[in-house]
Coordinates of C-alpha atoms in Angstrom, one line a residue:
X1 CA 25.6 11.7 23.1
X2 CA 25.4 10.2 19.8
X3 CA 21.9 8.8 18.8
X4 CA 20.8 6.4 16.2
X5 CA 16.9 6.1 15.0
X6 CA 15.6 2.5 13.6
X7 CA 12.5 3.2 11.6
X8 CA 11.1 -0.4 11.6
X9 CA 8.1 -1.2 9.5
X10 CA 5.8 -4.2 9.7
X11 CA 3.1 -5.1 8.3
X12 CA 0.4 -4.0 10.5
X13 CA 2.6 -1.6 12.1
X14 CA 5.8 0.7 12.1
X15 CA 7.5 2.2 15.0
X16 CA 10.6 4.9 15.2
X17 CA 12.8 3.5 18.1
X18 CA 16.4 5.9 19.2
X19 CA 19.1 4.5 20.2
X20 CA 22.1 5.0 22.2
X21 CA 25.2 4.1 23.8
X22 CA 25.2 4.0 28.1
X23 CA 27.8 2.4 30.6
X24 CA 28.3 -0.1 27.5
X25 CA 25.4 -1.0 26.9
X26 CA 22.4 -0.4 23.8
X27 CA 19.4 1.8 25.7
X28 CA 16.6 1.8 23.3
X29 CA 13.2 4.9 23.6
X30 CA 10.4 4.1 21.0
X31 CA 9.4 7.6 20.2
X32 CA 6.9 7.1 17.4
X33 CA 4.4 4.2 16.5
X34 CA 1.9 4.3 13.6
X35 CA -0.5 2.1 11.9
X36 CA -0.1 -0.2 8.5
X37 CA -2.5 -1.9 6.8
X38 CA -3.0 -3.3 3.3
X39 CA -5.7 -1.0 1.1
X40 CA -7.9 -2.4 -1.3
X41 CA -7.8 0.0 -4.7
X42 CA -9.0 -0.5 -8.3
X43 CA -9.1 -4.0 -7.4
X44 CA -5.6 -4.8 -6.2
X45 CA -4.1 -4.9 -2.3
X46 CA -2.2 -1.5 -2.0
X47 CA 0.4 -0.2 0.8
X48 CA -0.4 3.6 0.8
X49 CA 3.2 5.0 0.2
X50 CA 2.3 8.2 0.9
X51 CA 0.6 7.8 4.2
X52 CA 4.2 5.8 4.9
X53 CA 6.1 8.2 3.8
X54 CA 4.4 11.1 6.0
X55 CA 5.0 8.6 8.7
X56 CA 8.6 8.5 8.6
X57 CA 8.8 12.0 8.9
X58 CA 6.6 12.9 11.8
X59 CA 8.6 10.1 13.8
X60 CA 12.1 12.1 12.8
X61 CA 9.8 15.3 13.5
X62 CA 9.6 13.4 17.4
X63 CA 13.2 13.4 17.7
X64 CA 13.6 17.1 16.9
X65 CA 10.8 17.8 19.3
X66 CA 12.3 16.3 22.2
X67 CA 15.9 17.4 21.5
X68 CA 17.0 14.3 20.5
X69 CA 18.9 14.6 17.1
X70 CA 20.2 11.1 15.4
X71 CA 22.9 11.2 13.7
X72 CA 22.1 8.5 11.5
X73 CA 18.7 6.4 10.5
X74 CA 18.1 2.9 8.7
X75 CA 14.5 1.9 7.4
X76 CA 13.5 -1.8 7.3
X77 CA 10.4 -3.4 6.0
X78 CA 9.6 -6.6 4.7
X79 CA 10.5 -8.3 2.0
X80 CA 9.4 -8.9 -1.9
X81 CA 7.1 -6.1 -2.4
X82 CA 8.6 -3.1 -4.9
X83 CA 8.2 0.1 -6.7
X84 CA 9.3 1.1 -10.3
X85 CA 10.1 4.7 -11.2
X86 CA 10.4 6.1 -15.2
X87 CA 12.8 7.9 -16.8
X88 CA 11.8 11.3 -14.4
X89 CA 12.5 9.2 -11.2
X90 CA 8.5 9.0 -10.6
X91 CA 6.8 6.2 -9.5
X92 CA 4.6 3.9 -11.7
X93 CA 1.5 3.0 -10.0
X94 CA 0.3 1.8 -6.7
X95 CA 3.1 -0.2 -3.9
X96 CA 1.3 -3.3 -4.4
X97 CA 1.0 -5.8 -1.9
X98 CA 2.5 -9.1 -1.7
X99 CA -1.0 -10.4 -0.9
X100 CA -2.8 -9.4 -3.6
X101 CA -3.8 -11.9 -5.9
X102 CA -2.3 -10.9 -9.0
X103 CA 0.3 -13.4 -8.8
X104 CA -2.5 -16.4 -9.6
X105 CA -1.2 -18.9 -11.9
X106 CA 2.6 -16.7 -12.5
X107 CA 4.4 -19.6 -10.9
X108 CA 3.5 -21.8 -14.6
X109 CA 4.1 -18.5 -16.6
X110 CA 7.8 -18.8 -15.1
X111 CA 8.0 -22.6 -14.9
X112 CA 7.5 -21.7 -19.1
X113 CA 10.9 -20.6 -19.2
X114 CA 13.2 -22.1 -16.3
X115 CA 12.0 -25.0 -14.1
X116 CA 11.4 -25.1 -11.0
X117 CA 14.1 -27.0 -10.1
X118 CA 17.0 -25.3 -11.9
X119 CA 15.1 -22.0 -10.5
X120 CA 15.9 -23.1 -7.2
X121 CA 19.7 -24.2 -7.9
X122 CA 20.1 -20.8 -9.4
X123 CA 18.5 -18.5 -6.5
X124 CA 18.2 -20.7 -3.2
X125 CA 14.7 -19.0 -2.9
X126 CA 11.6 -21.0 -1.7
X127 CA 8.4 -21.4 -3.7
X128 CA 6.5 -18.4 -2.6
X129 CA 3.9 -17.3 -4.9
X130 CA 4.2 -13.8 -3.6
X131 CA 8.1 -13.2 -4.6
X132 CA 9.1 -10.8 -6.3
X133 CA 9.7 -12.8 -9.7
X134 CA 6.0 -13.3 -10.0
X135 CA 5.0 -10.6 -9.1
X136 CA 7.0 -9.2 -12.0
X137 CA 5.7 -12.4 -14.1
X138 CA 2.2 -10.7 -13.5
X139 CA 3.5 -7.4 -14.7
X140 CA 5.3 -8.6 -17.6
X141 CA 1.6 -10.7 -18.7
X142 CA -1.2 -8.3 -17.8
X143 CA 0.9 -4.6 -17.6
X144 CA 3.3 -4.9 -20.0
X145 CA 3.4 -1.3 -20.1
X146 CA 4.3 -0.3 -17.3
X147 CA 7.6 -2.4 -17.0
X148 CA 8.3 -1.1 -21.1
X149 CA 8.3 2.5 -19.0
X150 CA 10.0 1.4 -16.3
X151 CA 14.1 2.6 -15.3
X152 CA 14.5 1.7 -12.1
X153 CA 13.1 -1.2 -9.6
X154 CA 13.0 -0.4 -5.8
X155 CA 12.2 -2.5 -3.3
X156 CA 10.3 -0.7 -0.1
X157 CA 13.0 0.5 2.0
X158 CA 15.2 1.6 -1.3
X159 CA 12.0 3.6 -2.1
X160 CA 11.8 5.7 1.2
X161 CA 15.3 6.2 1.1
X162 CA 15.7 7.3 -2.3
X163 CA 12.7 9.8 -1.1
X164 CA 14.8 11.1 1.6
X165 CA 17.8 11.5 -0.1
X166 CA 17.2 11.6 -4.1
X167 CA 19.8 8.5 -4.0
X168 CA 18.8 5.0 -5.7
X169 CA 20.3 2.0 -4.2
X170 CA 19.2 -1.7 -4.3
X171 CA 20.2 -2.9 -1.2
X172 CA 21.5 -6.4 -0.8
X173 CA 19.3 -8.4 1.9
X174 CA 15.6 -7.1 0.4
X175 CA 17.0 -7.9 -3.2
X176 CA 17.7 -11.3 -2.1
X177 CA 14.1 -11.7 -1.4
X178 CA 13.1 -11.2 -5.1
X179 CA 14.1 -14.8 -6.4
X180 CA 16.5 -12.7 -8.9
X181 CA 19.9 -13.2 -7.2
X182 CA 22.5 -15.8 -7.9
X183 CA 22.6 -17.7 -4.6
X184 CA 26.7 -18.6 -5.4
X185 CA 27.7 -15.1 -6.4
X186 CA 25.2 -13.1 -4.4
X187 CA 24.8 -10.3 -7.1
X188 CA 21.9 -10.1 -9.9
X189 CA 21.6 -13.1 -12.0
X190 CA 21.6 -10.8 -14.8
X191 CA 20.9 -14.6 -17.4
X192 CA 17.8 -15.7 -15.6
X193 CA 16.6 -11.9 -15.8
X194 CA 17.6 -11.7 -19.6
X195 CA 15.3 -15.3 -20.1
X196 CA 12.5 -14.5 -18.2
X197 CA 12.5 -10.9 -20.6
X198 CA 12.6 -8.7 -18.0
X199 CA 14.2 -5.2 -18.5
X200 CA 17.8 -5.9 -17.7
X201 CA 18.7 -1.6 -16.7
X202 CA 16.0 -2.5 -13.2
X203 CA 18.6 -4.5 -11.7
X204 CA 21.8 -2.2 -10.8
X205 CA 24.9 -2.6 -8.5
X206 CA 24.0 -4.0 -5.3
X207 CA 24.3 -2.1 -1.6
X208 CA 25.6 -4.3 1.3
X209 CA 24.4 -3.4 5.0
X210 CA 26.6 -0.5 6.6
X211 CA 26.6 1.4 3.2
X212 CA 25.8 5.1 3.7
X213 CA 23.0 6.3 1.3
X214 CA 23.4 10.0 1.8
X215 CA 22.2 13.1 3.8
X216 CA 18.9 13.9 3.3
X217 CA 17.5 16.0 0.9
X218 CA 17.4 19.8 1.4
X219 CA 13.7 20.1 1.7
X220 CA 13.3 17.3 3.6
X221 CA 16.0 18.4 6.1
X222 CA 13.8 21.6 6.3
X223 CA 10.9 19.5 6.9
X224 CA 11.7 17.8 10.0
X225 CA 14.3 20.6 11.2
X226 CA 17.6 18.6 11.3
X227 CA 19.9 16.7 8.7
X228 CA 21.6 13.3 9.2
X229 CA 23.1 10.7 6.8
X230 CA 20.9 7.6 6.1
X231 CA 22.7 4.5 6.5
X232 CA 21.8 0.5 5.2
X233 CA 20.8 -1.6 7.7
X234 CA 20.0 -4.8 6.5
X235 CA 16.8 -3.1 5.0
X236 CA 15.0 -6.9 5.4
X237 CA 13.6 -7.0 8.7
X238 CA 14.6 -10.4 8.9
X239 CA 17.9 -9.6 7.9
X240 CA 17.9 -7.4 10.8
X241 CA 16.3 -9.3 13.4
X242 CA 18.2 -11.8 12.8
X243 CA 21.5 -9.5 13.1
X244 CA 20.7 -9.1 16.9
X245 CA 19.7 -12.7 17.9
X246 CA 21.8 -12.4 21.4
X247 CA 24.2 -15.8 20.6
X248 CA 27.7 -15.9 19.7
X249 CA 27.7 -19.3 19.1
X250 CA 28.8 -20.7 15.4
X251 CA 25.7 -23.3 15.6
X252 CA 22.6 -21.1 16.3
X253 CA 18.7 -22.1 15.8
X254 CA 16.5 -18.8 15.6
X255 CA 13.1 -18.0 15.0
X256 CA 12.1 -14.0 14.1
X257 CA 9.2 -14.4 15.2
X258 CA 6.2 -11.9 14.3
X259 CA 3.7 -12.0 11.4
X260 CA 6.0 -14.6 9.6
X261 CA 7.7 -16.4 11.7
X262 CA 11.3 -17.0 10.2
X263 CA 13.1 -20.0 11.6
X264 CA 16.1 -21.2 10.6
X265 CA 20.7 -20.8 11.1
X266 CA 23.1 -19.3 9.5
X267 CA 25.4 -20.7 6.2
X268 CA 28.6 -18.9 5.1
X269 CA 27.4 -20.7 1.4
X270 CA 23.8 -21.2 0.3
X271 CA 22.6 -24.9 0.3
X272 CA 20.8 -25.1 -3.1
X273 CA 20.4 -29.1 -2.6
X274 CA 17.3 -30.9 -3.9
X275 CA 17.1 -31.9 -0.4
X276 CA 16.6 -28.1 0.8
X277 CA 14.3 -27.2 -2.1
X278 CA 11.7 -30.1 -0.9
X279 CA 11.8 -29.5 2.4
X280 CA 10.9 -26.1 1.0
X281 CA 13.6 -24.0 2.4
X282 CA 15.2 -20.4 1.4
X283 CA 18.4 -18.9 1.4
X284 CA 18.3 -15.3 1.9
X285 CA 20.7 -12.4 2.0
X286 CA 22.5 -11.9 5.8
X287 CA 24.6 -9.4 6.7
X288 CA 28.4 -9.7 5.6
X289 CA 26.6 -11.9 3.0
X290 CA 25.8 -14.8 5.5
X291 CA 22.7 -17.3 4.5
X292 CA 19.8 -17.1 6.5
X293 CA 18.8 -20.7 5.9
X294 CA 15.3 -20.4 6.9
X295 CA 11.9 -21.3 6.3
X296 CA 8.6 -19.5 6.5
X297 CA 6.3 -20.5 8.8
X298 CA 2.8 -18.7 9.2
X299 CA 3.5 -16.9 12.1
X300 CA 1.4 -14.4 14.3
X301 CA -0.5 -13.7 11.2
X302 CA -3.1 -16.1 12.3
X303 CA -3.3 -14.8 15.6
X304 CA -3.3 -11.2 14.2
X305 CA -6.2 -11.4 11.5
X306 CA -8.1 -13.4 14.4
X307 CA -7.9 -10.9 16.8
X308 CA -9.2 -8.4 14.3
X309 CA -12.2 -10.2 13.7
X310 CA -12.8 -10.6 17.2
X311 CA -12.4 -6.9 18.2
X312 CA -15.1 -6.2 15.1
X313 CA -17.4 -8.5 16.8
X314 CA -17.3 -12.1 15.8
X315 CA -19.9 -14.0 17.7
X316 CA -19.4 -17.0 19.5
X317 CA -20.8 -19.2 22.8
X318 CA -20.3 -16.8 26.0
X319 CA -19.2 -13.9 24.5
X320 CA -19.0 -11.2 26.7
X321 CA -18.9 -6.9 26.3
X322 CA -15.7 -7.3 28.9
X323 CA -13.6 -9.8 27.2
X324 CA -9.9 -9.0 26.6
X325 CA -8.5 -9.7 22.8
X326 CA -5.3 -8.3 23.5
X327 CA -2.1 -10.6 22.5
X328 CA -0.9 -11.3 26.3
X329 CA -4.9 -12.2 27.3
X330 CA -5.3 -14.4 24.2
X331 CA -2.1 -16.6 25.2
X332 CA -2.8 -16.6 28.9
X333 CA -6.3 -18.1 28.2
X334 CA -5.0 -20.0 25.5
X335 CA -3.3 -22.2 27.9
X336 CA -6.0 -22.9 29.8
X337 CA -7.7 -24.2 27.4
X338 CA -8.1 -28.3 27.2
X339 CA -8.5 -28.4 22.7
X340 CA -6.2 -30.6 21.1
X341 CA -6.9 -30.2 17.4
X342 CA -4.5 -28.3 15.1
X343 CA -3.9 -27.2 11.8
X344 CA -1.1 -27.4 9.2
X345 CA -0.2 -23.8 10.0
X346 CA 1.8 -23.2 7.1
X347 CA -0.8 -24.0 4.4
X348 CA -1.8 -21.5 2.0
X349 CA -5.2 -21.6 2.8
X350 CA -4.3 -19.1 6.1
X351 CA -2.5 -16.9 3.6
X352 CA -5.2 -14.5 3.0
X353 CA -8.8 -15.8 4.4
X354 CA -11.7 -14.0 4.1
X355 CA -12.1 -14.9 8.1
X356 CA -9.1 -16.5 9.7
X357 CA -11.3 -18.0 12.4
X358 CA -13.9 -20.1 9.8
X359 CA -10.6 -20.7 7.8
X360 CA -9.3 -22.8 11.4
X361 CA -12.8 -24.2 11.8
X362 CA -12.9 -25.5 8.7
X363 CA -9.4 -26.9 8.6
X364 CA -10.6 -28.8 12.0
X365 CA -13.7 -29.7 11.1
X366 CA -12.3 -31.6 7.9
X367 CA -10.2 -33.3 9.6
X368 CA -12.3 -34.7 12.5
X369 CA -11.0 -32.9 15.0
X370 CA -13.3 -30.6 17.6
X371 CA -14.1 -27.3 16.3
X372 CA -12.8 -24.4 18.1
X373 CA -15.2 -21.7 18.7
X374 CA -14.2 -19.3 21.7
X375 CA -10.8 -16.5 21.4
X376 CA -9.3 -18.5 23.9
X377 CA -9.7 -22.5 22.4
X378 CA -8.9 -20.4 18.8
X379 CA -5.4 -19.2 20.2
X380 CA -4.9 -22.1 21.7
X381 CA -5.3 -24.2 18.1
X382 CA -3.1 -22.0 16.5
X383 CA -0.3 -21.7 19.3
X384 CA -0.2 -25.3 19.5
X385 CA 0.1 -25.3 15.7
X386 CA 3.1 -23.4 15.6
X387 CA 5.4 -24.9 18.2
X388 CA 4.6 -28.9 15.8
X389 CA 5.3 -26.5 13.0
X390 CA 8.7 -25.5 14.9
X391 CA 9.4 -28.8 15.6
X392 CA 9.2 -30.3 12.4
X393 CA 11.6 -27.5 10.9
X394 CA 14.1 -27.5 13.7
X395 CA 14.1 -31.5 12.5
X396 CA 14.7 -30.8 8.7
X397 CA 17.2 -28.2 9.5
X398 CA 19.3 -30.3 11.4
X399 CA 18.9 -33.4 8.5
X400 CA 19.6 -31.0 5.7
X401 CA 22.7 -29.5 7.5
X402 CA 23.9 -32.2 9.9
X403 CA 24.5 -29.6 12.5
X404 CA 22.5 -29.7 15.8
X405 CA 21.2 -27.4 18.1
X406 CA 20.7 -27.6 21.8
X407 CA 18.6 -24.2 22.0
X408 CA 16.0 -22.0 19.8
X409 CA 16.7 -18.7 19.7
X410 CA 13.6 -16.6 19.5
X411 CA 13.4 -12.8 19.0
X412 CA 11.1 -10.2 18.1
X413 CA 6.9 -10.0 19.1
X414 CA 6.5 -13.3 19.8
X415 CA 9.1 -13.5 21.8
X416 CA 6.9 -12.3 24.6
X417 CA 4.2 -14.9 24.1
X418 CA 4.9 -17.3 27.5
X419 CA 2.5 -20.0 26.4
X420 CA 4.3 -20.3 22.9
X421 CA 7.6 -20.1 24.1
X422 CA 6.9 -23.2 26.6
X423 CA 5.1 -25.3 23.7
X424 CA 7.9 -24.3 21.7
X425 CA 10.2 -25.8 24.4
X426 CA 8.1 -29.0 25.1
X427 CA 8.0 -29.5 21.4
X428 CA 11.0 -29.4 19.9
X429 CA 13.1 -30.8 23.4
X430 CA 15.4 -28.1 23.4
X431 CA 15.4 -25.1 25.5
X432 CA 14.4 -21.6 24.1
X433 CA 15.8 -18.1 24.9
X434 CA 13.1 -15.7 24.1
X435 CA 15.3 -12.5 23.3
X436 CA 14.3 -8.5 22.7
X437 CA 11.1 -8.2 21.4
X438 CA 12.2 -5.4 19.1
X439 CA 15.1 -7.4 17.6
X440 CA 14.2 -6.3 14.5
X441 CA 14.8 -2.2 15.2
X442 CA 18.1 -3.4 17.3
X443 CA 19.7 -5.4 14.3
X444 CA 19.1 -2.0 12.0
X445 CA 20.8 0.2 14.9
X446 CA 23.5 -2.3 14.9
X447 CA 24.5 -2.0 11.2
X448 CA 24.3 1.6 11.8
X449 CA 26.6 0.9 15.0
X450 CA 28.8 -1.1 12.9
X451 CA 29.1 1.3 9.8
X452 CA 30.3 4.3 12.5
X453 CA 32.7 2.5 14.4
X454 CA 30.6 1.8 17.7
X455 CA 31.4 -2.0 17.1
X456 CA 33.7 -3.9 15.2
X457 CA 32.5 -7.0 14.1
X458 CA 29.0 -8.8 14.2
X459 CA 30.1 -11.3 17.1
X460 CA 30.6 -7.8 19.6
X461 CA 27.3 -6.4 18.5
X462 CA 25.6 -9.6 19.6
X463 CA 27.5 -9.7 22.6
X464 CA 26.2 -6.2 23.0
X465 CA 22.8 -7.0 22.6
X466 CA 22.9 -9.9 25.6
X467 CA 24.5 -7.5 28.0
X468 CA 21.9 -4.9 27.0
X469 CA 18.7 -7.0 26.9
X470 CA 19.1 -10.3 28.3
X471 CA 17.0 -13.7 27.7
X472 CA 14.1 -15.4 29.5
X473 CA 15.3 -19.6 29.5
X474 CA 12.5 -21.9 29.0

């Protein structure tokens, strides 16, 4: 029995997930979950690479344990956030973190040199303060050293896989990401790199999904008592979640929904219009370079940092030594709840808080709306908050297009959420198919599936992944 290992990592958390083949259909075992967690170091919001790294290997560790021996692996992460080595292949500094603030006032450093507008037509990429190009931007102002002694840029994923196997690739979903790539040829847009002065030898030939890296190093072969080759998924986790939204259909509405959630369709050519670029929508990287036409709403970020503050104590009216902050509890109350104030979900404010729950409070209070202050009229706020936000996109998307859409398509974590789903539903007037929960680790078996034959297109994979998983209709 051949078996393929997704290592998926998330934000808050990463998970090693095996895969295989049975009566046709995809039978998934999570074998290996660990924590993540932004750091705060010297000043700056961290990822600790190395814990990461020793993570990946005690989940392939798991599979030699219980005799279960992939024969290929894939690593996703999210997007934007990179690493640069020098001329000895060593990295140069700390992974920082998207949400560290370093990218203050970069957008106008950039807007210097290339507007906004013809930034846009160039790349397809939304306005995100964290992408990649400011982050660079910030770099470029207050480090300039460190990109002078820079060779080589790699996003997350390229990183752990140029760790395992001592190969460098730039793989093509994450790199779209970065606000570097020519939305109409797909590649590096090596001119907009050249005027914004940034070193030209970072940005090499790009890796499309499917591509096989290598086998892995000898000593780490040795480490974790097997070898294997390490295959591309779409190392995005978007890209990959997206891969395994259970549709065929040509006309398809998803949302990846976990701490971003991602909704958009797909494009065979970028949409670059003014129209798009108000509306504040991106274009990134897909697999067999499809557009993922999305746009980035909050997501279960909120609901995330304000379950973390609860489960650390937060006060409030009632509170009892019993109560239940777990996901499922906070979105069965949630709907019990009778609240009707909301928040613009998507504004930046909720980006990084210091508390997520004053941030809502505040949002309410200066609006005139009642104040939330229990878990359960909190979750409820933000849920509600979510499906306007969905139905407000589903809208634009449909005006910017002209296509329409008679479902949502919703996969990964918050696919499970019942109360979310059905607001969803009620919201936008079109029924939603909550899909697997871990699309994300399914779409990166499936490019693995794909590059060994398993499947031969995209449309059979999907079909594969209804068979196997199913949806729940709201």
């Amino acid at each position: 029995m051949e078996y393929y290992l997704a290592v998926d990592i998330g934000a808050s958390s990463g998970r090693h997930i095996l895969a295989h083949m049975e009566d046709g259909r995809i039978v998934l075992e999570e074998v290996y979950r660990f924590y993540n967690g932004m750091e705060d170091k010297d000043g700056h919001k961290i990822w600790n690479a190395e814990k990461l790294f020793d993570d990946i290997l005690e989940g392939m560790k798991k599979c030699k344990e219980i005799g279960k021996i992939p024969v290929t692996m894939g690593i996703d992460t999210w997007g934007v956030d990179f690493c640069l080595l020098d001329k000895d292949d060593k990295r140069i500094g700390d992974l920082v973190a998207y949400r560290d603030d370093r990218t203050a006032g970069m957008d106008e450093e950039v807007y210097k040199i290339i507007s906004e507008d013809e930034l846009y037509e160039r790349t397809g990429i939304q306005k995100a303060i964290f992408n990649t190009i400011y982050q660079l931007m910030a770099l470029k102002t207050k480090e300039p050293e460190k990109l002078k002694e820079a060779r080589t840029l790699l996003m997350v994923p390229d990183y752990f896989n140029f760790l395992l196997t001592g190969v460098r690739k730039q793989e093509y979903t994450n790199a779209s990401t970065t606000q570097l790539l020519n939305a109409k040829t797909g590649e590096w847009d090596h001119e907009l790199i050249k005027k914004l002065d940034f070193p030209d030898e970072l940005f090499g030939e790009l890796s499309m999904p499917g591509t096989v890296v290598g086998p892995l190093k000898r000593e780490i072969a040795e480490k974790v008592g097997f070898d294997l080759k390490v295959v591309l998924p779409a190392t995005h986790d978007t890209g990959s979640a997206v891969m395994s939204v259970p549709c065929t259909e040509e006309n398809t509405l998803y949302i990846s929904s976990g701490t971003w959630s991602l909704m958009g369709c797909e494009l065979p050519k970028a949409n670059c219009s003014k129209e798009a670029k108000n509306a504040n929508f991106t274009n990134e990287g897909g697999y067999e370079k499809r557009y993922r036409f999305l746009k980035n709403i909050m997501g279960l970020w909120m609901i995330q940092s304000v379950k973390k503050e609860f489960e650390a104590g937060f006060d409030y009216p009632g509170k009892n030594k019993d109560d239940d902050y777990s996901f499922a509890n906070l979105c069965d109350r949630a709907k019990e709840e009778t609240i009707d104030s909301i928040v613009a979900a998507n504004d930046g404010r909720f980006l990084n808080p210091d508390s997520m729950i004053r941030e809502i409070q505040n949002a309410c209070r200066e609006c005139g709306m009642q104040v939330p202050v229990t878990p359960w009229e909190i979750a409820r706020v933000i849920y509600r908050s979510l499906a306007k936000c969905y139905k407000e996109t589903t809208e634009e998307i449909e005006n910017i297009t002209g296509k329409k859409f008679n479902s949502v398509n919703i996969v990964g974590g918050g696919s499970n959420a019942v109360y979310l789903n059905e607001l969803t539903a009620a919201e936008t007037g079109r029924s939603v198919n909550a899909g697997p929960g871990e699309a994300t680790a399914i779409g990166n078996i499936g490019a693995q599936m794909l590059s060994n034959g398993v499947f031969s297109s995209l449309s059979e994979f999907r079909e594969c992944v209804y068979q196997s998983f199913g949806v729940i209709k709201y």
